[in-house]
Tab-separated table of C-alpha atoms and ligand atoms in Angstrom:
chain	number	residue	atom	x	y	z
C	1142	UNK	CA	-1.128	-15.316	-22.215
C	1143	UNK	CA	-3.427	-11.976	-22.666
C	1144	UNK	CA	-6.403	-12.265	-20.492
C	1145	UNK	CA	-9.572	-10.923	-22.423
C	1146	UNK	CA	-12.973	-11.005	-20.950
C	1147	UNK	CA	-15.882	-11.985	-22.994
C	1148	UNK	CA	-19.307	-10.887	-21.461
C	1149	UNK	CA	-21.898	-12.867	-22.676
C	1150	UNK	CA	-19.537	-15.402	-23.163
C	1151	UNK	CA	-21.930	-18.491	-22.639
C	1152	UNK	CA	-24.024	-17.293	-25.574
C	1153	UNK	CA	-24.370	-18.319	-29.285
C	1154	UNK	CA	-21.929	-16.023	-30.520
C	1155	UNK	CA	-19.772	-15.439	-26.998
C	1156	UNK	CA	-19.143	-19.617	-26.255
C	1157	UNK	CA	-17.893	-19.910	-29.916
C	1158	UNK	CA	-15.491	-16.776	-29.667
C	1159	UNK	CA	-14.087	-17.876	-26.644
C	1160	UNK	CA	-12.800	-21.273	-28.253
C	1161	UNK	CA	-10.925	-19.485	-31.243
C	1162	UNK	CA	-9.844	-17.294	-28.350
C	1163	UNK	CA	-8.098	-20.271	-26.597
C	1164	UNK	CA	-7.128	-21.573	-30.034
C	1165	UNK	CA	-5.108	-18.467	-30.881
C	1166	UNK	CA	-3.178	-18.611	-27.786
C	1167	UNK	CA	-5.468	-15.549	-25.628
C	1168	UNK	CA	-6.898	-16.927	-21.749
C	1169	UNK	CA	-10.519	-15.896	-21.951
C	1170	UNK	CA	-12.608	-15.029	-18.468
C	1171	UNK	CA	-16.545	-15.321	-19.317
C	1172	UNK	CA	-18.830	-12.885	-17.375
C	1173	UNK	CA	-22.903	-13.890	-17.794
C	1174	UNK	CA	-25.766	-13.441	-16.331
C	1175	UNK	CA	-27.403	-16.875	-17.534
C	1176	UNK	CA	-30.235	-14.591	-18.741
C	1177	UNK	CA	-30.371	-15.779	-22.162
C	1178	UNK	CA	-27.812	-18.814	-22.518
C	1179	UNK	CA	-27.210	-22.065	-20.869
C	1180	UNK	CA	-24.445	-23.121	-18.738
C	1181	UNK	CA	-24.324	-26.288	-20.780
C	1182	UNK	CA	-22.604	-23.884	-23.219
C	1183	UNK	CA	-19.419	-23.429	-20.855
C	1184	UNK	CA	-19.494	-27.312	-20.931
C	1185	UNK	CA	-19.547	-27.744	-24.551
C	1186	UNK	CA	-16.526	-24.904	-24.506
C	1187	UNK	CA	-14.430	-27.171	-22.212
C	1188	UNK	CA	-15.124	-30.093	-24.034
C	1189	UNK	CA	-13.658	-28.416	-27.462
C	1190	UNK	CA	-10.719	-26.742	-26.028
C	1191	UNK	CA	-10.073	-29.696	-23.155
C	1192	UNK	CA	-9.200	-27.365	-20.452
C	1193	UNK	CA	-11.375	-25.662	-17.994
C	1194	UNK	CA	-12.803	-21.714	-18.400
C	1195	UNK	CA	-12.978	-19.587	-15.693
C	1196	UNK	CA	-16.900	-18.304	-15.511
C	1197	UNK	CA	-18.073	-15.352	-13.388
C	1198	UNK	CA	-22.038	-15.575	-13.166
C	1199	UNK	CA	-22.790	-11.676	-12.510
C	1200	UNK	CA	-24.600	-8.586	-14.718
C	1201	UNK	CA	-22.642	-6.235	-16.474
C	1202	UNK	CA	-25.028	-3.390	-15.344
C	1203	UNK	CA	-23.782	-3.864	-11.514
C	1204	UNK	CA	-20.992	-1.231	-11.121
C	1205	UNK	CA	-19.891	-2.955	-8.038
C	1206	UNK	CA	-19.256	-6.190	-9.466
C	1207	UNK	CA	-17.406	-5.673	-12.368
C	1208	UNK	CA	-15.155	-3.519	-10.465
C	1209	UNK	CA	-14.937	-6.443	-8.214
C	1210	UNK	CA	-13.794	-8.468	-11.102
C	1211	UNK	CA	-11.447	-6.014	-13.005
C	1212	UNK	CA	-10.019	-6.155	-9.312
C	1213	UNK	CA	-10.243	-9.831	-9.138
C	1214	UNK	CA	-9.156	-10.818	-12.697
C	1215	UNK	CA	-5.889	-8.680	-12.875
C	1216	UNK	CA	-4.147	-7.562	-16.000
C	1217	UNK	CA	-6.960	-7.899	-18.477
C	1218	UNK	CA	-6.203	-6.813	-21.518
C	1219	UNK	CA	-9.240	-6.525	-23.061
C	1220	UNK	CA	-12.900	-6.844	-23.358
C	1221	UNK	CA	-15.307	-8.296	-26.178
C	1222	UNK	CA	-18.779	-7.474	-25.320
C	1223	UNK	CA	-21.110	-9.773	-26.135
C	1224	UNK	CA	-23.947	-9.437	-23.313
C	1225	UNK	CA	-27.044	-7.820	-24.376
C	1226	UNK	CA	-30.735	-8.585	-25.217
C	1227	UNK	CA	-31.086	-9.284	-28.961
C	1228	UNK	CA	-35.131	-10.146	-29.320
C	1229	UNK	CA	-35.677	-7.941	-32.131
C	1230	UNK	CA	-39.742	-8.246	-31.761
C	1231	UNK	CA	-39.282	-8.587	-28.790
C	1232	UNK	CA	-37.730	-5.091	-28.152
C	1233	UNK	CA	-40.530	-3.552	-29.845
C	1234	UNK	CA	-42.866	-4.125	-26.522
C	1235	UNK	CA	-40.355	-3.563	-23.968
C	1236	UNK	CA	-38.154	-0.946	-24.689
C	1237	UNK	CA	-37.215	0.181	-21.477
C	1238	UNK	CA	-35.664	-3.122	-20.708
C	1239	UNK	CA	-33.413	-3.268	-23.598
C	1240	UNK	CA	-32.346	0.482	-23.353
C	1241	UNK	CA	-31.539	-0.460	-19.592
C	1242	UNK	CA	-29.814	-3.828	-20.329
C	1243	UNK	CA	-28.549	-2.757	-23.851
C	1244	UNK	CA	-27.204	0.732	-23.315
C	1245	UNK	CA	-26.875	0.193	-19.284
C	1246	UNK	CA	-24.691	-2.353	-19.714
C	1247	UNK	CA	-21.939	-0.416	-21.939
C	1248	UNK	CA	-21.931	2.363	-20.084
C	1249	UNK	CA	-21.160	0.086	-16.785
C	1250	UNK	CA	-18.290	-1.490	-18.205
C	1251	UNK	CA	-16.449	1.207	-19.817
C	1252	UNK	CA	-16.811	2.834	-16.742
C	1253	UNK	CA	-15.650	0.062	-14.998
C	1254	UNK	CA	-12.566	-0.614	-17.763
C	1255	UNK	CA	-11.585	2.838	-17.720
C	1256	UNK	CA	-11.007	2.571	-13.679
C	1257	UNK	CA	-8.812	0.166	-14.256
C	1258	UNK	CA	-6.822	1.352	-17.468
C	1259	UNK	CA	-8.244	-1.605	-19.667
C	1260	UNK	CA	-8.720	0.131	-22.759
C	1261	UNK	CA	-9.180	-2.213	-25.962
C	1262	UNK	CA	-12.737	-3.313	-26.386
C	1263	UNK	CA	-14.682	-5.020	-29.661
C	1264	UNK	CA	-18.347	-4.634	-29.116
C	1265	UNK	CA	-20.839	-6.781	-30.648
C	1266	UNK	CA	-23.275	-4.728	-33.469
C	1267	UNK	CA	-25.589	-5.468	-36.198
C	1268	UNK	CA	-25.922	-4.983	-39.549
C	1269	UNK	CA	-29.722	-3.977	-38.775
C	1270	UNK	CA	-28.012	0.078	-37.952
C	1271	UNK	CA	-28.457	0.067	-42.123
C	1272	UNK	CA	-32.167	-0.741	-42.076
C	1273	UNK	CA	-33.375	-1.329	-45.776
C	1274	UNK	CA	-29.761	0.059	-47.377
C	1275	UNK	CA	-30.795	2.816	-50.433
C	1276	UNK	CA	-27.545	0.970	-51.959
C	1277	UNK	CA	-26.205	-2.629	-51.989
C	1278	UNK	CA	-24.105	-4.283	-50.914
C	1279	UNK	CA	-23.591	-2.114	-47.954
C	1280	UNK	CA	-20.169	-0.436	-47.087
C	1281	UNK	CA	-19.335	1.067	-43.217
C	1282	UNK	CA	-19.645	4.514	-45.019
C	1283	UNK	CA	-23.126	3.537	-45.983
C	1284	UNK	CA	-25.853	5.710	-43.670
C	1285	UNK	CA	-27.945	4.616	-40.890
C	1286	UNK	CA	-31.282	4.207	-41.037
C	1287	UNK	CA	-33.814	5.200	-38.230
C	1288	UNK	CA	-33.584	1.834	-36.486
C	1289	UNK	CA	-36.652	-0.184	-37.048
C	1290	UNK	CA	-36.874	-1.437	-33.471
C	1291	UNK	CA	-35.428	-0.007	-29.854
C	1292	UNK	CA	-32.991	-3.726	-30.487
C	1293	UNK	CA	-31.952	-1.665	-33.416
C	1294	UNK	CA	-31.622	1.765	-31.631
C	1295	UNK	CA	-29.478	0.044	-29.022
C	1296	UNK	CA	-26.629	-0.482	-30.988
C	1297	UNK	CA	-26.610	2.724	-32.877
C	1298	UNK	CA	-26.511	4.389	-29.674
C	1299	UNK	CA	-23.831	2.162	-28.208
C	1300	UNK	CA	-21.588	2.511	-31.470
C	1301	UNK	CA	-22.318	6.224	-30.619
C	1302	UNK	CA	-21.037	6.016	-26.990
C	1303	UNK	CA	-18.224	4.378	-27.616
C	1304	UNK	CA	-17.340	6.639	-30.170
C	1305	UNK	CA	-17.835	9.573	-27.937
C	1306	UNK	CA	-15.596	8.092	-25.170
C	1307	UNK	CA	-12.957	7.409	-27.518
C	1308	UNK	CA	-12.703	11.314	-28.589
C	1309	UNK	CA	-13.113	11.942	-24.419
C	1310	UNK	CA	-10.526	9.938	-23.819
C	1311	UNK	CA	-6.993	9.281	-25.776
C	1312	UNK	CA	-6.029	6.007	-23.914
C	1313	UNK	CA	-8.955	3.709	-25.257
C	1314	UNK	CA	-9.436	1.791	-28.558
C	1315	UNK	CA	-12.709	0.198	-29.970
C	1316	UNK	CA	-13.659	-1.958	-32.545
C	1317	UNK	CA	-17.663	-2.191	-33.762
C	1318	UNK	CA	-18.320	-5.392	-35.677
C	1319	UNK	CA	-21.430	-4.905	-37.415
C	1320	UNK	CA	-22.413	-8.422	-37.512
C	1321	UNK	CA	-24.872	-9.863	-40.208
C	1322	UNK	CA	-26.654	-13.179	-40.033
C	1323	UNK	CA	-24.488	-15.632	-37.239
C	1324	UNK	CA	-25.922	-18.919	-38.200
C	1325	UNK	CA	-24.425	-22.505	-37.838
C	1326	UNK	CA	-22.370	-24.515	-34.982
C	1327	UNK	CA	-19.120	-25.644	-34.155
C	1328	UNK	CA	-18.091	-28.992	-36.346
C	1329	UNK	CA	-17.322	-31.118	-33.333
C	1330	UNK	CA	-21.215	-29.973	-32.530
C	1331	UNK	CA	-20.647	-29.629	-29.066
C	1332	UNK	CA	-21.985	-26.100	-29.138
C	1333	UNK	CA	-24.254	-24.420	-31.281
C	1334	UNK	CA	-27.220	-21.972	-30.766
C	1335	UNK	CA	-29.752	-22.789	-28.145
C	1336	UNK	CA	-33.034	-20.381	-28.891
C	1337	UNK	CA	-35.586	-20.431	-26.124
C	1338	UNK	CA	-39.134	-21.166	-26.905
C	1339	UNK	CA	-40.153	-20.925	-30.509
C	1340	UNK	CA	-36.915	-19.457	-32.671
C	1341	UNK	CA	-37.675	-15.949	-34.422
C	1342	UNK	CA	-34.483	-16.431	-36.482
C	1343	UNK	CA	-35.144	-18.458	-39.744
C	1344	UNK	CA	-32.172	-21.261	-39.139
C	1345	UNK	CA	-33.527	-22.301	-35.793
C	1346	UNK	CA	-36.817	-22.775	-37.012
C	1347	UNK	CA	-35.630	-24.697	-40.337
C	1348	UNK	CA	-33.255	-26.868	-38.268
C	1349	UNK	CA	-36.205	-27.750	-35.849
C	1350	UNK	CA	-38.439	-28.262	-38.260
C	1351	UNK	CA	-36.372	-31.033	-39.723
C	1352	UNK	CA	-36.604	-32.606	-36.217
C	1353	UNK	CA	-39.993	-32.243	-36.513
C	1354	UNK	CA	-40.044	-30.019	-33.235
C	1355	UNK	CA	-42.194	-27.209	-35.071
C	1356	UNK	CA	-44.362	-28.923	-37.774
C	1357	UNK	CA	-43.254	-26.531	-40.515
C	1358	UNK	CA	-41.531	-23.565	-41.515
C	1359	UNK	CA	-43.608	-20.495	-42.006
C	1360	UNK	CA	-42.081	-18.554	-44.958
C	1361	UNK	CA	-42.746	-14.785	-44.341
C	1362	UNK	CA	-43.605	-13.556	-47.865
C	1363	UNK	CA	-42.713	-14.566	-51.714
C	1364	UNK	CA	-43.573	-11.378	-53.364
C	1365	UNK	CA	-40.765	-9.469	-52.461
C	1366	UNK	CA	-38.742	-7.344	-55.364
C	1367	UNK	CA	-35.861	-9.805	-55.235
C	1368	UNK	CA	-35.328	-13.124	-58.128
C	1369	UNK	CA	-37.259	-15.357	-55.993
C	1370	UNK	CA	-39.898	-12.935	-54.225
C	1371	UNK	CA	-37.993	-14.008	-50.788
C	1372	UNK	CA	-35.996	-11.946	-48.480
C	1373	UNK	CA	-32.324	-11.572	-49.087
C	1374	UNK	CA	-29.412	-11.589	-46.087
C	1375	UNK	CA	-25.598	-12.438	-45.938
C	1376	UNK	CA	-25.662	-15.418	-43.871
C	1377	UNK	CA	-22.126	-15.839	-41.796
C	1378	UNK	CA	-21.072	-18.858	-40.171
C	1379	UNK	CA	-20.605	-18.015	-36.497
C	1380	UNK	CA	-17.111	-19.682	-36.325
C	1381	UNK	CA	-15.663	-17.571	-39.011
C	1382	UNK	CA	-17.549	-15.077	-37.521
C	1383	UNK	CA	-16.187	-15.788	-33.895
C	1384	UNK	CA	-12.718	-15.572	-35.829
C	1385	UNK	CA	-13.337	-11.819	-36.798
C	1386	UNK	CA	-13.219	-10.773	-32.718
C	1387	UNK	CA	-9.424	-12.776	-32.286
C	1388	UNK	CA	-8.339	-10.645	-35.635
C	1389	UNK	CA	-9.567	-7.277	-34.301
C	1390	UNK	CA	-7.937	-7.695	-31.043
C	1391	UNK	CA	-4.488	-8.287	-32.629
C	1392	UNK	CA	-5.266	-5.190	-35.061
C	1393	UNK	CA	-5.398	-3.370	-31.968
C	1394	UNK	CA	-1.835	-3.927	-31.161
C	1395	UNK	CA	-0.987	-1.765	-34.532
C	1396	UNK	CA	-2.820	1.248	-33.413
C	1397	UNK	CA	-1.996	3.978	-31.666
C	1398	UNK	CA	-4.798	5.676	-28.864
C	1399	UNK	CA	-7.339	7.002	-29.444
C	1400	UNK	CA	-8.715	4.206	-31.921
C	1401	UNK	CA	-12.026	3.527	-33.113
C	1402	UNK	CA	-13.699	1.815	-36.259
C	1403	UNK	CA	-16.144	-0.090	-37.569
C	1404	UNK	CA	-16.127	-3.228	-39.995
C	1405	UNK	CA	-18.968	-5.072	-41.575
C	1406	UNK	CA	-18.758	-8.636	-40.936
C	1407	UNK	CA	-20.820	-11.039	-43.754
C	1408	UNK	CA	-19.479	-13.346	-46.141
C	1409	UNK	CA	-20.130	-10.646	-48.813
C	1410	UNK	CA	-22.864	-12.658	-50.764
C	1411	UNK	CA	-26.787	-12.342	-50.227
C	1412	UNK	CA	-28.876	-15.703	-50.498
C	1413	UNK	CA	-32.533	-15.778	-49.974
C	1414	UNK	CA	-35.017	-17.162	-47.729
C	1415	UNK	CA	-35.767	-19.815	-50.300
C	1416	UNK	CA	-32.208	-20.925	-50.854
C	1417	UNK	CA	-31.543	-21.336	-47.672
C	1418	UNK	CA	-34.580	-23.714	-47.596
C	1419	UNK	CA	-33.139	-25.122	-51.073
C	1420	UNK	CA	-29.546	-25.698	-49.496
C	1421	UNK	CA	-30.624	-27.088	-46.489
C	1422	UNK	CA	-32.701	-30.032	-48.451
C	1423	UNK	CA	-29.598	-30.848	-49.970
C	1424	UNK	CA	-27.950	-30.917	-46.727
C	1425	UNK	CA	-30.284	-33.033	-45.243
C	1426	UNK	CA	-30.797	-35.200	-48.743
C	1427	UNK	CA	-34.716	-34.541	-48.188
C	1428	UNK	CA	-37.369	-32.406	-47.996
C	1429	UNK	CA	-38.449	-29.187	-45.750
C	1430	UNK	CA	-42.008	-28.398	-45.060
C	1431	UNK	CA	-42.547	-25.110	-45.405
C	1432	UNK	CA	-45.477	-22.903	-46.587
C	1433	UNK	CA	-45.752	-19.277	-47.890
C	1434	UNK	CA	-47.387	-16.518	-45.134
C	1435	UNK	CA	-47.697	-12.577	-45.170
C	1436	UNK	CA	-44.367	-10.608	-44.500
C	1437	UNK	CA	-43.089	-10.518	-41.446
C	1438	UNK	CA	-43.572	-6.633	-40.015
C	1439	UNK	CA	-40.161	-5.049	-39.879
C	1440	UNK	CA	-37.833	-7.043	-42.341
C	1441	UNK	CA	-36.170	-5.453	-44.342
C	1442	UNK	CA	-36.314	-6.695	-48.518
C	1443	UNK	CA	-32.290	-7.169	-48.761
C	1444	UNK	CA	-29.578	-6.409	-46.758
C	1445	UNK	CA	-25.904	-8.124	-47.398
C	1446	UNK	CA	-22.605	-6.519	-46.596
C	1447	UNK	CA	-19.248	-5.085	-48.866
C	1448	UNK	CA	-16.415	-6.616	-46.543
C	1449	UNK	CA	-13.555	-5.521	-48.229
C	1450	UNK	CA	-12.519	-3.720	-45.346
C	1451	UNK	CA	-12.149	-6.377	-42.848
C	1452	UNK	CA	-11.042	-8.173	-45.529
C	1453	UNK	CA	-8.250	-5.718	-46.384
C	1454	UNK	CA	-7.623	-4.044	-42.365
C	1455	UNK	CA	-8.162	-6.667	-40.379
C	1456	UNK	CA	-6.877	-9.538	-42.552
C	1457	UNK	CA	-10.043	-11.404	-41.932
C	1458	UNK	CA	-11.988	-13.418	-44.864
C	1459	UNK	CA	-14.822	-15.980	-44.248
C	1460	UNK	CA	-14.166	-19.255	-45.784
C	1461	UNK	CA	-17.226	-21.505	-44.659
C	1462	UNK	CA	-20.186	-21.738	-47.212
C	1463	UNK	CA	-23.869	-21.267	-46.774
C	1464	UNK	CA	-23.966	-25.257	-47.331
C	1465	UNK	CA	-21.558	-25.517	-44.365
C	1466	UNK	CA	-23.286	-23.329	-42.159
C	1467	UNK	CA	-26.341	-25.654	-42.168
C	1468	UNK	CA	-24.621	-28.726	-42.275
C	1469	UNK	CA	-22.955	-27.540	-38.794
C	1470	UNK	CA	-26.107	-26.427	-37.905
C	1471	UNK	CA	-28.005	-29.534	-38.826
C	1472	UNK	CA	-25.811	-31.790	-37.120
C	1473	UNK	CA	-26.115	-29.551	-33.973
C	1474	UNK	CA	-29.864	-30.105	-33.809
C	1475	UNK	CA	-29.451	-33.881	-34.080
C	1476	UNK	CA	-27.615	-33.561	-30.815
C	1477	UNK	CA	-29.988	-32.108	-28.944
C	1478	UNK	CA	-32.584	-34.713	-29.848
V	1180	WQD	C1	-33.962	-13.858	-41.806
V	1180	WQD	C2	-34.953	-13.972	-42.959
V	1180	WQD	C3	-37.229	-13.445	-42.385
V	1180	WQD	C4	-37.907	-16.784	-39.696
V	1180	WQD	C5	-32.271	-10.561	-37.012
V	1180	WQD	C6	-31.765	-9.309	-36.350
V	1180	WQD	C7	-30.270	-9.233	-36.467
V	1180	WQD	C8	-29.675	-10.487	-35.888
V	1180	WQD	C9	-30.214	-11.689	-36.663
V	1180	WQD	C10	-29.207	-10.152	-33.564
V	1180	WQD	C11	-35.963	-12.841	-42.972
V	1180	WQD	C12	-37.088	-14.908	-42.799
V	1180	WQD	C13	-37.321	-15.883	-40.567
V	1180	WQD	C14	-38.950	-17.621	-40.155
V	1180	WQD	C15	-38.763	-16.641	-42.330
V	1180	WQD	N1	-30.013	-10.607	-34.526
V	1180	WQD	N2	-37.734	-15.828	-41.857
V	1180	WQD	N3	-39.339	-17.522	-41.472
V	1180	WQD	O1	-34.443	-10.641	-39.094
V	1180	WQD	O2	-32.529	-10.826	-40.790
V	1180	WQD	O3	-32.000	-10.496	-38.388
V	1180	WQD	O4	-31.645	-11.688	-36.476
V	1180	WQD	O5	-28.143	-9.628	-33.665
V	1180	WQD	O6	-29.823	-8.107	-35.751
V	1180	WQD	O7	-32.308	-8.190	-37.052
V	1180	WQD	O8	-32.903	-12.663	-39.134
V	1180	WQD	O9	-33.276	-15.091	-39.137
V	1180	WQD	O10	-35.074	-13.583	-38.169
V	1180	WQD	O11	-34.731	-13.648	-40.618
V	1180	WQD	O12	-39.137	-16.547	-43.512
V	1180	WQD	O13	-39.541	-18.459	-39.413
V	1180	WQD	O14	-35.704	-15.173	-42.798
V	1180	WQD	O15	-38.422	-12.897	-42.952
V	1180	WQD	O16	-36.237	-12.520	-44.323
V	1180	WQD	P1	-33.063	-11.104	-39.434
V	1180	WQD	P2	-34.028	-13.804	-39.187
């Protein structure tokens, strides 16, 4: 079985990638830090997949210890990267710390794959390198917008690197999955997203409103040039999302070095900030409180991607609904109470 480590595997994204890993047959190795995710997560993993996951608790910026591991963890075939910071306000007021962690961490492991001759890697990015797109829905030809936060800037300058590396070096092939918005859980519930302290993402806070953790759900502007004055995203559920990283390793195995690319991965469809609210009353069979406040600094009005692509190159379609989504992520919250 193809050994594929998954940094930042114990995260929201990572934990549920590494079960549809297992399920299609690959042995994942997790590398994290802890920094931002819970080793409850790993738990949850090897409750779903009823075996055990080998974990290595270590920072993909230390040079020495992921050449340790490549050492350790022989034959590897390849990497999904997962492991960075992803606050985007957050990133606004510490920039240094994101470039370091962010772009650090990158250019530490492909240093540390190319030493020993790994050379397929799918790295995590974000639809937020199209900023407010002039055209929609967005397309991987569509241009990149002078990121709105250094969060942003991070992954247009790792899609960048990688790039560059790939022309520097014929035996290496990358994938960039421009994510756009992971929401939801796993069915069985057993993992799910875990924010710390109060969510910035909208899900979080509507799930957690519900369970009356926050008292109720700010919504940041109604006057926006879209049919309900509310912002507009492509909201992905982060199984069929998770599902996109198996598919682009196997595409891998029908190129030829050097490889590189980049696929948008959404549902396709844009729903707003108020249907989301809408969708998740009927989920829940009740109402949300929620109230209207000024815009959020930063958001962009509507952003949802053309996924034909994947669709088409990677043979990748997402098949849960928005409804589904919050169901999963609904029933996730109710465990943690
Ligand atoms: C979605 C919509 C808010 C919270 C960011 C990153 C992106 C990815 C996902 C990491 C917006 C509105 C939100 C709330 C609200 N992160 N909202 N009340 O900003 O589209 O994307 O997170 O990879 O890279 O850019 O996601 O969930 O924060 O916001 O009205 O309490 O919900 O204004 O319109 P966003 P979000």
């Amino acid at each position: 079985m193809e050994k594929i480590l998954v940094t930042g595997g114990a995260g929201f994204i990572g934990s549920h990638t590494v079960v549809e890993l297992v399920d299609a047959g690959y042995t994942p190795i997790i590398v994290d830090n802890f920094s931002n995710s819970d080793s409850n997560a790993i738990r949850g993993v090897e409750d779903i997949i009823k075996r055990s996951v080998k974990v290595y608790e270590g920072d993909c910026n230390d040079l020495q210890f992921m050449n340790d591991l490549f050492i350790t963890e022989k034959n590897i075939t390849g990497v999904i990267h997962f492991a960075a910071y992803k606050a985007v306000g957050e990133s606004v007021g510490k920039p240094l710390e994101y470039y370091q962690n962010n772009v650090g961490s990158l250019m530490i492991l492909i240093d540390a794959m190319k030493n020993h001759n790994v050379e397929n890697l799918v790295f995590s990015s974000s639809c937020t390198v199209y900023g407010q797109p002039d055209h929609l829905p967005v397309t991987e030809l569509s241009p990149k917008k002078v990121a709105e936060s250094p969060y942003g800037n991070t992954k247009q300058v790792c899609e960048e690197i990688i790039e560059d590396v790939v022309k520097s070096n014929a035996k290496f092939k990358a994938i960039a999955l421009r994510y756009f918005n992971p929401i939801g859980a796993h069915p069985s519930s057993k993992i799910g997203e875990l924010p710390i302290g109060v969510p910035n993402n909208l899900v979080p806070f509507v799930t957690q409103t519900a369970a009356r953790i926050r008292e109720e759900l700010s919504v940041f502007g109604d006057d926006y040039n879209t049919p309900d004055g509310t912002c507009i995203r492509d909201y992905i559920h982060v199984v069929d999302l998770a599902k996109a990283h198996v598919k682009s390793l196997q595409h891998f195995n029908n190129q030829k070095t050097p490889y590189f690319d980049i696929f948008n991965i959404g549902t396709g469809k844009g729903n707003s900030v108020l249907e989301v609210v809408k969708t998740f009353e009927k989920v829940i069979d009740g109402k949300l409180k929620y109230k209207v406040d000024p815009k959020r600094p930063g958001d962009v009005e509507q952003v949802f991607g053309n996924v034909d692509k994947a669709n088409n190159e990677l043979k990748w379609k997402a098949e849960l609904t928005l409804e589904d989504s919050l169901r999963d992520a609904w029933n996730w919250q109710k465990t943690l109470m």
